[in-house]
mmCIF file of C-alpha atoms in Angstrom:
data_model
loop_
_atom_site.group_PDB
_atom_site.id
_atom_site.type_symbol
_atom_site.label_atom_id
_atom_site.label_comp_id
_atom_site.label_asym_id
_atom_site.label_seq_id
_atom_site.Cartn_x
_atom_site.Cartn_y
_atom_site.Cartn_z
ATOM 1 C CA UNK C 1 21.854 60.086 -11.807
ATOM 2 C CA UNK C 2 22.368 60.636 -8.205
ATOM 3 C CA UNK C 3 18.479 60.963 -7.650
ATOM 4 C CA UNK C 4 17.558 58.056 -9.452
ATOM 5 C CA UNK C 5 20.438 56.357 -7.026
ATOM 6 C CA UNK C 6 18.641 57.745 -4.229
ATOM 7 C CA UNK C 7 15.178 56.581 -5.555
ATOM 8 C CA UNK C 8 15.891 52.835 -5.941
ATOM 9 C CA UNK C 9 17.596 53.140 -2.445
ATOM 10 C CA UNK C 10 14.516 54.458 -1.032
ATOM 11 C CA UNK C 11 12.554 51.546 -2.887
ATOM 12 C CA UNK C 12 14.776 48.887 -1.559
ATOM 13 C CA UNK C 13 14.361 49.762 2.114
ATOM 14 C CA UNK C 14 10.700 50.272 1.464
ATOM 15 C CA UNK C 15 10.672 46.646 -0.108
ATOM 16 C CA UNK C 16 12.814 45.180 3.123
ATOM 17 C CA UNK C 17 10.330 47.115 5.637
ATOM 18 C CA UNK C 18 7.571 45.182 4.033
ATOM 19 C CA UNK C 19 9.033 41.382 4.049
ATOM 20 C CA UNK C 20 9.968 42.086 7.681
ATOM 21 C CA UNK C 21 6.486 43.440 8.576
ATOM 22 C CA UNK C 22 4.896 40.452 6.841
ATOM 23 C CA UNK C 23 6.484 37.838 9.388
ATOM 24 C CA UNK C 24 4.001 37.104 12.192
ATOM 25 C CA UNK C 25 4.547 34.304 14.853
ATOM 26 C CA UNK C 26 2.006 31.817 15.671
ATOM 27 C CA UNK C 27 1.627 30.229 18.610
ATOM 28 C CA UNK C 28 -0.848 26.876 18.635
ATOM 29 C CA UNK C 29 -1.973 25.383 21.324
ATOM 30 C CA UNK C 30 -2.186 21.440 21.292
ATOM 31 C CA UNK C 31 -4.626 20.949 23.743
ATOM 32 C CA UNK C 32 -6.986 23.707 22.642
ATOM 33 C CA UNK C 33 -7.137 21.955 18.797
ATOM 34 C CA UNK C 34 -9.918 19.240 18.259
ATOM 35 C CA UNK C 35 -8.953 15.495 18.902
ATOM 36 C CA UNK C 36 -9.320 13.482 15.720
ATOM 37 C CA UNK C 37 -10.246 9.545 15.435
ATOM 38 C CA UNK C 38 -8.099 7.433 13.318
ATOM 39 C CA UNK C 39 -9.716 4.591 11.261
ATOM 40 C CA UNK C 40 -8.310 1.541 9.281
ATOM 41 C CA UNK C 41 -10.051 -1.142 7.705
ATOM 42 C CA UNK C 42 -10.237 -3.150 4.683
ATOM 43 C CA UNK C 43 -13.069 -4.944 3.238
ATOM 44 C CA UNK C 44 -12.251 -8.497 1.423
ATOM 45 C CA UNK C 45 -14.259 -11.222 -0.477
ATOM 46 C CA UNK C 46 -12.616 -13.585 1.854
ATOM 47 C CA UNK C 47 -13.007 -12.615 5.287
ATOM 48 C CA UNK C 48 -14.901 -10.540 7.570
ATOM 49 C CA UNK C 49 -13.926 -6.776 7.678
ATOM 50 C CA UNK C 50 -12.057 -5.618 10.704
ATOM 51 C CA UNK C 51 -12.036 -2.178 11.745
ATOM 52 C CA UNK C 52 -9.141 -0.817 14.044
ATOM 53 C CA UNK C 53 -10.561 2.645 15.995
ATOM 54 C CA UNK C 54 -7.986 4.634 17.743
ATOM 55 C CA UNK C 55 -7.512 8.100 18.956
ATOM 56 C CA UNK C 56 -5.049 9.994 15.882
ATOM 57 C CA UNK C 57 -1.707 9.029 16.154
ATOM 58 C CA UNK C 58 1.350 8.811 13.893
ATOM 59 C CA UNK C 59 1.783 6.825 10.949
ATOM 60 C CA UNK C 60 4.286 4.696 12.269
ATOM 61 C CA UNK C 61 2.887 4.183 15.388
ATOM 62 C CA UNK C 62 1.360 0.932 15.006
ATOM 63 C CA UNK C 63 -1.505 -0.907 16.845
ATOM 64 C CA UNK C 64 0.538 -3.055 19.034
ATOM 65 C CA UNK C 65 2.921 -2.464 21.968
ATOM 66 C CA UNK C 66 4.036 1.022 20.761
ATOM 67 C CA UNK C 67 0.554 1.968 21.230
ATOM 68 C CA UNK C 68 -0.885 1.929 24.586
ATOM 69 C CA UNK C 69 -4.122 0.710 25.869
ATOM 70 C CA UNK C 70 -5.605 4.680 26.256
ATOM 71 C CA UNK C 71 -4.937 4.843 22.657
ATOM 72 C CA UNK C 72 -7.723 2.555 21.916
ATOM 73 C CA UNK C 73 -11.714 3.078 21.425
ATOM 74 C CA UNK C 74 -13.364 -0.056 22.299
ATOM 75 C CA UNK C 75 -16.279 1.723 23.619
ATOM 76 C CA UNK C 76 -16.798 3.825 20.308
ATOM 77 C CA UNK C 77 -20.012 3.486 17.996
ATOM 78 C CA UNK C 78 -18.907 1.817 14.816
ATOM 79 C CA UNK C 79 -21.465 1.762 12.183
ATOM 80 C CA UNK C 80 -21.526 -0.009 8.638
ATOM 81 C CA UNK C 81 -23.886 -0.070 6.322
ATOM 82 C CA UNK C 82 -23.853 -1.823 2.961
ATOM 83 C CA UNK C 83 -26.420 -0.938 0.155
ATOM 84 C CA UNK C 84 -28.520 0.968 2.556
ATOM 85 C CA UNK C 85 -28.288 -2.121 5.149
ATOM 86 C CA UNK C 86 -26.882 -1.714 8.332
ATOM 87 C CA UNK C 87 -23.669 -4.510 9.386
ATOM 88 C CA UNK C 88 -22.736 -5.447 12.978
ATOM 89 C CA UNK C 89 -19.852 -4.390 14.267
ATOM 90 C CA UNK C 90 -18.413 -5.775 17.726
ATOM 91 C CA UNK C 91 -15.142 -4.844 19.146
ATOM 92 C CA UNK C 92 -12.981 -7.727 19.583
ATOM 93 C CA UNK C 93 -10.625 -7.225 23.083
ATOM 94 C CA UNK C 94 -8.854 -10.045 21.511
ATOM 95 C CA UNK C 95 -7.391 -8.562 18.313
ATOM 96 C CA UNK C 96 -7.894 -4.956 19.115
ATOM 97 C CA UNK C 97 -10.598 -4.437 16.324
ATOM 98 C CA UNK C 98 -14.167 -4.308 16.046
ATOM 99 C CA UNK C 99 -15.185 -7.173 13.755
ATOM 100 C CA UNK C 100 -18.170 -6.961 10.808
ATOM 101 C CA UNK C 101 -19.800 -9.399 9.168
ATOM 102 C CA UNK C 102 -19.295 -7.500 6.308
ATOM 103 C CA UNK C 103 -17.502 -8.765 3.127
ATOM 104 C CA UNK C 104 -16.829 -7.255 -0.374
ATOM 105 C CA UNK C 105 -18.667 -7.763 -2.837
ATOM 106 C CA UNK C 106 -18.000 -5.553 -6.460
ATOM 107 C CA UNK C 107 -19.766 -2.563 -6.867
ATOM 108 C CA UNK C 108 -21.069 -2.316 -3.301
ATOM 109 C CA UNK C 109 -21.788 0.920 -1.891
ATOM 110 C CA UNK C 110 -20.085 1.302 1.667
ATOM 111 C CA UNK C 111 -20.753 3.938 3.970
ATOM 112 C CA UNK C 112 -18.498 3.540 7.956
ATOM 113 C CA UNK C 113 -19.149 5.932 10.632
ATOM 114 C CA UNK C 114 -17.051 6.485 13.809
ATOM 115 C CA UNK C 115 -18.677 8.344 17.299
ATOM 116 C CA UNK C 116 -16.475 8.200 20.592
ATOM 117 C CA UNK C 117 -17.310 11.044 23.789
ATOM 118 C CA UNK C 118 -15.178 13.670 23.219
ATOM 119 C CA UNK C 119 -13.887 13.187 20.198
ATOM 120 C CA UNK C 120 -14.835 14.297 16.786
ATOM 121 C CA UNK C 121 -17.580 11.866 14.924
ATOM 122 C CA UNK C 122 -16.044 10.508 11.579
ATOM 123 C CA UNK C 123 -17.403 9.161 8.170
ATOM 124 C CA UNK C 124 -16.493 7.980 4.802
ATOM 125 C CA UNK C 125 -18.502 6.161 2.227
ATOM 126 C CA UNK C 126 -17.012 4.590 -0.851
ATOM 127 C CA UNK C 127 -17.691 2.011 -3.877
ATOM 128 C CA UNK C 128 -16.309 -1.461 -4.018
ATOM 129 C CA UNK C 129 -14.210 -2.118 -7.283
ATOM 130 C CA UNK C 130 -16.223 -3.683 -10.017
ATOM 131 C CA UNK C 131 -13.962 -7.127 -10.252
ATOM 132 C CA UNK C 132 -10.633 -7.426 -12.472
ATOM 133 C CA UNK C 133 -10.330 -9.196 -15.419
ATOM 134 C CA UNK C 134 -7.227 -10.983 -15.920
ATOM 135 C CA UNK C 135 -5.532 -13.935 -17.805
ATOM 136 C CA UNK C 136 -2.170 -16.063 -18.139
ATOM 137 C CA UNK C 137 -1.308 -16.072 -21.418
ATOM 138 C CA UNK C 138 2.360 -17.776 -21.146
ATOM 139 C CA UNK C 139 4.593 -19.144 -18.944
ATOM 140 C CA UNK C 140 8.529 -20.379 -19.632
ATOM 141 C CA UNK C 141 11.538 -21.202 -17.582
ATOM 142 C CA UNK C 142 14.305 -19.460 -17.759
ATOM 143 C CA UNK C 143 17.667 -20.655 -16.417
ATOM 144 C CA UNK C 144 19.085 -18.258 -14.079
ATOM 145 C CA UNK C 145 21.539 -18.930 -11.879
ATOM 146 C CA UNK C 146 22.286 -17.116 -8.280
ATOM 147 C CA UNK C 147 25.591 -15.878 -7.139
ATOM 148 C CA UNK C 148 26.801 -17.493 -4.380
ATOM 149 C CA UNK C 149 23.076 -19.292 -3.680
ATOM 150 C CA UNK C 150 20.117 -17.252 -2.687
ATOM 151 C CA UNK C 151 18.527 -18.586 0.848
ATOM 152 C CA UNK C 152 14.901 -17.633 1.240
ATOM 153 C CA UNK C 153 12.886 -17.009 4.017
ATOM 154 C CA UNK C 154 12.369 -20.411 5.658
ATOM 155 C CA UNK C 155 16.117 -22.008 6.632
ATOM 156 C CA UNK C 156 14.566 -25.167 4.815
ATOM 157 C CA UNK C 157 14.235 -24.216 1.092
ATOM 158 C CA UNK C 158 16.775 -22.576 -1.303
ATOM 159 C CA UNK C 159 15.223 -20.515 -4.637
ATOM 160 C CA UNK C 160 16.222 -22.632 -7.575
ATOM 161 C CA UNK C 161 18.311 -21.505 -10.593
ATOM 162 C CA UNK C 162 15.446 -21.185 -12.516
ATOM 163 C CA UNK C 163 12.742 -18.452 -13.049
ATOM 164 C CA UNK C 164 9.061 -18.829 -14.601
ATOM 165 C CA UNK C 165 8.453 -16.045 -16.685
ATOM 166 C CA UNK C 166 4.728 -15.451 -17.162
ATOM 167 C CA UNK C 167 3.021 -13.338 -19.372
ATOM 168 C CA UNK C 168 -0.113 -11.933 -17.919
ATOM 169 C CA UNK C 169 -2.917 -9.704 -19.672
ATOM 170 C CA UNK C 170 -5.365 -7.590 -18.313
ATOM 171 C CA UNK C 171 -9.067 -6.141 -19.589
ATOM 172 C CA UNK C 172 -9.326 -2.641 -17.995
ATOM 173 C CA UNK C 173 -12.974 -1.508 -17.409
ATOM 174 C CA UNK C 174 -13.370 2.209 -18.636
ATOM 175 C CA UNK C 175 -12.919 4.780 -16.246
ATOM 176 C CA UNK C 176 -10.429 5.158 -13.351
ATOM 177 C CA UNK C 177 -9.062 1.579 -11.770
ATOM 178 C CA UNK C 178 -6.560 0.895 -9.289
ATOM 179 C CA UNK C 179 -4.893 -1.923 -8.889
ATOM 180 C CA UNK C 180 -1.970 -3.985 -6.869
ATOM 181 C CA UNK C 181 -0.232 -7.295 -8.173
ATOM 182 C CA UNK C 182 0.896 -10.199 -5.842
ATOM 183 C CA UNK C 183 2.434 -13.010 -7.135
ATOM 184 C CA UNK C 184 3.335 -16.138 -4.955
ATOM 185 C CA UNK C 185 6.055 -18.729 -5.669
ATOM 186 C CA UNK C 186 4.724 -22.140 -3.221
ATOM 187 C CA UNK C 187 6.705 -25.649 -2.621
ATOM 188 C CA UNK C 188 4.550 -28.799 -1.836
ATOM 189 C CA UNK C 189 5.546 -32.157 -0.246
ATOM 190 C CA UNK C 190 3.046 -35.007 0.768
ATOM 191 C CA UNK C 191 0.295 -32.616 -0.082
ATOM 192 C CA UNK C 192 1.247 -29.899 2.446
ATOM 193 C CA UNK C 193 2.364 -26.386 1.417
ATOM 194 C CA UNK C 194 6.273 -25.905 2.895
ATOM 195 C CA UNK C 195 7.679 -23.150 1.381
ATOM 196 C CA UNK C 196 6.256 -19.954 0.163
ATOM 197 C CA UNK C 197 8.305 -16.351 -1.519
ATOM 198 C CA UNK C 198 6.149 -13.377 -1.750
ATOM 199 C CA UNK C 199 8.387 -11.943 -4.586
ATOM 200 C CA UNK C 200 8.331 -11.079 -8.346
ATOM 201 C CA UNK C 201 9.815 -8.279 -10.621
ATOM 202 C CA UNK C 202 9.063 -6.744 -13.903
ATOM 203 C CA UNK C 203 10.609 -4.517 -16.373
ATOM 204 C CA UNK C 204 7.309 -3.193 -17.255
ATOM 205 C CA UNK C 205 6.225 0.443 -16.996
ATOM 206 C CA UNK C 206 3.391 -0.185 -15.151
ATOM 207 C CA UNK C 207 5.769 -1.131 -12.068
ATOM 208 C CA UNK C 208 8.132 2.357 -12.395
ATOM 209 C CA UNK C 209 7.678 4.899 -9.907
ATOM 210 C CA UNK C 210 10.317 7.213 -9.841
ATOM 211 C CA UNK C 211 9.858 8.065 -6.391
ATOM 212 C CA UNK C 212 10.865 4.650 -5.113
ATOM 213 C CA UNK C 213 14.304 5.705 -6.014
ATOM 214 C CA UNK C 214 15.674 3.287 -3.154
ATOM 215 C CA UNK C 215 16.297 -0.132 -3.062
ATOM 216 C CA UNK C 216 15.420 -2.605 0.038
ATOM 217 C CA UNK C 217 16.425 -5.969 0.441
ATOM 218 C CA UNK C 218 13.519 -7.959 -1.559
ATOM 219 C CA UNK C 219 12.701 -4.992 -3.786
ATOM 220 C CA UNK C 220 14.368 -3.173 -6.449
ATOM 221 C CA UNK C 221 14.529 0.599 -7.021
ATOM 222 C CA UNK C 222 11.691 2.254 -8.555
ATOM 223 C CA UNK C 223 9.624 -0.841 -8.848
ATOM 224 C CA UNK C 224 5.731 -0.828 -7.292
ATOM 225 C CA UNK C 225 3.399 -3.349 -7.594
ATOM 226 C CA UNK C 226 0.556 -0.705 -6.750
ATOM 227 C CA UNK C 227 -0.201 0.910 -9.887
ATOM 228 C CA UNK C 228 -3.011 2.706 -11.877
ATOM 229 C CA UNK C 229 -4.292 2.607 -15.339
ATOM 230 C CA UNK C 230 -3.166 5.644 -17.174
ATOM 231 C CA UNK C 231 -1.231 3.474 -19.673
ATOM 232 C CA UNK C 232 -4.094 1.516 -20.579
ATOM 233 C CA UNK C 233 -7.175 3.000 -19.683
ATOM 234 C CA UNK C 234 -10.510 1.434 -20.691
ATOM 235 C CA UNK C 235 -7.885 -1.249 -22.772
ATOM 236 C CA UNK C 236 -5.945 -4.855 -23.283
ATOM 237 C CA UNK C 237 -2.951 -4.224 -21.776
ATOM 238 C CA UNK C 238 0.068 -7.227 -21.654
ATOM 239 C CA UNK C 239 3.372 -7.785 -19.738
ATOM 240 C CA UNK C 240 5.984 -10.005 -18.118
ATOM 241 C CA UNK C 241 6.658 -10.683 -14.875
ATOM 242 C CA UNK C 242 9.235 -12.949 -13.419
ATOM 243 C CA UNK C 243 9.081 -15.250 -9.857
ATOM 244 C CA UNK C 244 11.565 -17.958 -9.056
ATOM 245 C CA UNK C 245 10.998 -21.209 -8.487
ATOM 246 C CA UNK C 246 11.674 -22.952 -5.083
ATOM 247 C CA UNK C 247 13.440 -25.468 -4.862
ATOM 248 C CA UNK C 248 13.962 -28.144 -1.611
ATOM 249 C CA UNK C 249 17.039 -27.258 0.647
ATOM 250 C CA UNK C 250 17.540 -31.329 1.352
ATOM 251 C CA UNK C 251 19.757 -32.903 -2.271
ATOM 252 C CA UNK C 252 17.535 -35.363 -4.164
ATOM 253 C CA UNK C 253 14.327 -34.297 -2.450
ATOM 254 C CA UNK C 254 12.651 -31.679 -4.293
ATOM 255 C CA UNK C 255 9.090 -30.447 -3.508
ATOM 256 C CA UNK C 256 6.482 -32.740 -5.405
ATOM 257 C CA UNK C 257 3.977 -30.257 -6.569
ATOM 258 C CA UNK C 258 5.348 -26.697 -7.609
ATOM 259 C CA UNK C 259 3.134 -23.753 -8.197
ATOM 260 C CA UNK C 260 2.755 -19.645 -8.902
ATOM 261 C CA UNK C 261 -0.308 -18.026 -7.693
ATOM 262 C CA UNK C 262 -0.657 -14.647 -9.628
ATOM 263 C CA UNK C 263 -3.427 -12.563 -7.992
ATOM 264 C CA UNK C 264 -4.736 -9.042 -9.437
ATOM 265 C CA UNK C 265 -6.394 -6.802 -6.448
ATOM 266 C CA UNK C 266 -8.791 -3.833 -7.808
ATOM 267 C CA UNK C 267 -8.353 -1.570 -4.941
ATOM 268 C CA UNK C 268 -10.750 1.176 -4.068
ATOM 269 C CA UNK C 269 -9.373 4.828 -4.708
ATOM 270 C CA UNK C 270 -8.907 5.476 -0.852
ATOM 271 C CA UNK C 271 -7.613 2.542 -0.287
ATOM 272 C CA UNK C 272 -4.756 3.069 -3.331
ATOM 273 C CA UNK C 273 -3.722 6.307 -1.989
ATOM 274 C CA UNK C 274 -3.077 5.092 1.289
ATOM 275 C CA UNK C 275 -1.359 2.311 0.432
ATOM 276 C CA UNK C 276 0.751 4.385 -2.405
ATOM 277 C CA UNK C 277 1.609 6.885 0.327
ATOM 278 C CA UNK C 278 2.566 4.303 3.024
ATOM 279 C CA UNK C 279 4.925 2.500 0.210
ATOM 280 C CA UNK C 280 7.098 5.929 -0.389
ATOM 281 C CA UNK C 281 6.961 6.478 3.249
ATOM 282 C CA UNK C 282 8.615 2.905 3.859
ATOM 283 C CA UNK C 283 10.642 2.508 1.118
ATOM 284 C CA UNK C 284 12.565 6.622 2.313
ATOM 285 C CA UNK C 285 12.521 5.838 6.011
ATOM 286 C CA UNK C 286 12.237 1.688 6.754
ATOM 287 C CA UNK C 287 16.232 1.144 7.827
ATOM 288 C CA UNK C 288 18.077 3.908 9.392
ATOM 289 C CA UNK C 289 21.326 3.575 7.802
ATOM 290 C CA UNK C 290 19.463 3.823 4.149
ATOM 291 C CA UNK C 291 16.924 6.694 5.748
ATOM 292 C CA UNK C 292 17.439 9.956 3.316
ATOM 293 C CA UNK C 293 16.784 12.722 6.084
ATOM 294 C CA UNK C 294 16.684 15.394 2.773
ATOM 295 C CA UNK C 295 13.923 13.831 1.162
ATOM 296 C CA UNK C 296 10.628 15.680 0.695
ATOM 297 C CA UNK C 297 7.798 15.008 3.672
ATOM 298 C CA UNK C 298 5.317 12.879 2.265
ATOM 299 C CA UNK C 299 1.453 13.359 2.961
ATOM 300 C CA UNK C 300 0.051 10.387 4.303
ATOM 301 C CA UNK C 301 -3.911 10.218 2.829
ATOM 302 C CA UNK C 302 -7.153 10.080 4.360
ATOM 303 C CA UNK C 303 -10.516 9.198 3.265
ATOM 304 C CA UNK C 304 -12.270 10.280 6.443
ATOM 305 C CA UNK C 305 -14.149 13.119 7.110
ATOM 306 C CA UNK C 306 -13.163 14.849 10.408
ATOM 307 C CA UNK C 307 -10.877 11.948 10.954
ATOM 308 C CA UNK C 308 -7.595 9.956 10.167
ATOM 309 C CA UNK C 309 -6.896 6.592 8.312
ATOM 310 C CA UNK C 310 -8.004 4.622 5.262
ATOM 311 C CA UNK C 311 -11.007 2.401 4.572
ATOM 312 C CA UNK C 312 -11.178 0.215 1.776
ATOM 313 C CA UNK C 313 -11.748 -2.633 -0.466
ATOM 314 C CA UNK C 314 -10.660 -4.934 -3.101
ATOM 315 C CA UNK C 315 -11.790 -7.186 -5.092
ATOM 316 C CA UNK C 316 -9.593 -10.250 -6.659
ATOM 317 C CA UNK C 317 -8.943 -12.204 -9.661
ATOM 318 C CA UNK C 318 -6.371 -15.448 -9.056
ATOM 319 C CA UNK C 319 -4.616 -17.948 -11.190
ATOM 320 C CA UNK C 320 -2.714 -20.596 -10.320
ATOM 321 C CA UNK C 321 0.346 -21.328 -12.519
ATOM 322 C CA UNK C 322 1.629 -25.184 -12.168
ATOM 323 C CA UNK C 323 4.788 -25.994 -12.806
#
């Protein structure tokens, strides 16, 4: 007994002298590591792509006073090409972007290439989204009534007591889509658009992410309006959503033309995991007093080879609701 004592003792120590061999520090030099360039741009069928080239920095460092002027690459060679055809792009001192003539059109093939001195030369090429197919089946209004009034954005309007709840369907193409929901509730007067809310919400699983586990002030736990199609692949797929209707702050003056503008975006797949990553990262670390310091890191995406950032497209479908 007593050897077989002594033989697990032996074992043990053996076991401990191995873990504590095993530990090795590493010591990294910043400066000796290879600079990176960081790329973010989005291709629309509405406006010309713009393209902002820095050197790497941290997410939430954005491209505005926080980030100084030595940040920037004006000088850097930005190339696009489209179907095999090369794009201008000219950097724009104004805006801090270079500026394509470049716009999305479904089922493009996009290719963007980054060179600056110094710096590690960057690529990525992706596909424009084929375009969505969507349609408003529904729409009724629903009394509901806010606690204590609910102000919105502009000191001028109040949301009414009423919501318009719309049932919306979508035709998924076969094979792996990505997508992202708006929906916009606008106030007219004498022709001109006054008010506008930016806000829906929807009991639908297609909006649950369980990592969205906090609430903000416009937004609800777990709800996302980026989403995929792994409950409907390659399928008809229907659900509700709910916006409320604005009404005019001023008694016995309300707006004269009411609308919702429902718009489906088919993002590209870089562009959804960026966005997807960004949303977590906001929705953890946004407000400091709601900021949960235990919560897991999360891995900000990149579609660029030897580089940092996102580049993109979408593709819309839009229908306008009158009410």
């Amino acid at each position: 007994m007593m050897k077989r004592i002594n033989r697990y003792a032996v074992f043990l120590f053996l076991m401990m002298l191995a873990v504590m061999s095993c530990e090795i520090d590493l010591t990294l030099k910043q400066q000796d590591l290879p600079a990176d360039i960081s790329v973010f741009g989005i291709m629309s069928p509405d406006t010309s792509m713009q393209i902002m080239v820095s050197k790497t920095h941290l997410y939430f460092i954005t491209l505005g006073e926080q980030m100084g002027e030595e940040s920037l690459l004006p000088d850097a060679d930005v190339r696009i090409i489209v179907n095999g055809k090369e794009s201008t792009a000219v950097y724009d001192a104004a805006v801090r972007r270079f500026i394509s003539d470049s716009r999305a059109r479904p089922l493009d093939h996009v290719e963007v290439s980054v060179e600056s001195d110094g710096l590690r030369s960057t690529y990525c090429e992706f596909q424009v989204p084929a375009e969505p197919k969507m349609e408003i089946l529904s729409i009724e209004k629903v009394f509901d009534d806010i606690e204590n009034g609910g102000v919105s954005s502009s000191f001028q309007t109040y949301d009414s007591d009423t919501l318009a709840v719309i049932t919306v369907k979508i035709t998924d193409l076969p094979g792996d889509n990505y997508y992202r929901l708006k929906v916009r509730s606008e106030g007219f007067s004498d022709g001109a658009l006054k008010v506008v809310q930016n806000r829906f919400t929807s009991g639908d699983i297609v909006f649950y992410d369980e990592r969205l586990y906090r609430e903000t002030s416009a937004l609800p736990a777990y709800f996302s309006n980026i989403f995929d199609d792994r409950y409907f692949d390659g399928k008809e797929y229907t659900f509700k959503i709910e916006s409320r209707i604005q009404a005019n702050y001023f008694p016995f003056k309300d707006f004269s033309e009411k609308r919702i503008v429902v718009e489906l975006q088919a993002l590209s797949k870089g562009l959804y995991d960026y966005l997807k990553a960004v949303e977590i990262y906001d929705r953890a670390y946004e407000e400091t007093e709601h900021r949960d310091e235990y919560m897991e890191g999360v891995v900000v995406p990149t579609n660029m080879v030897n580089g940092t950032g996102a580049v993109g497209a979408y593709i819309r479908k839009q229908s306008l609701v009158e009410l």
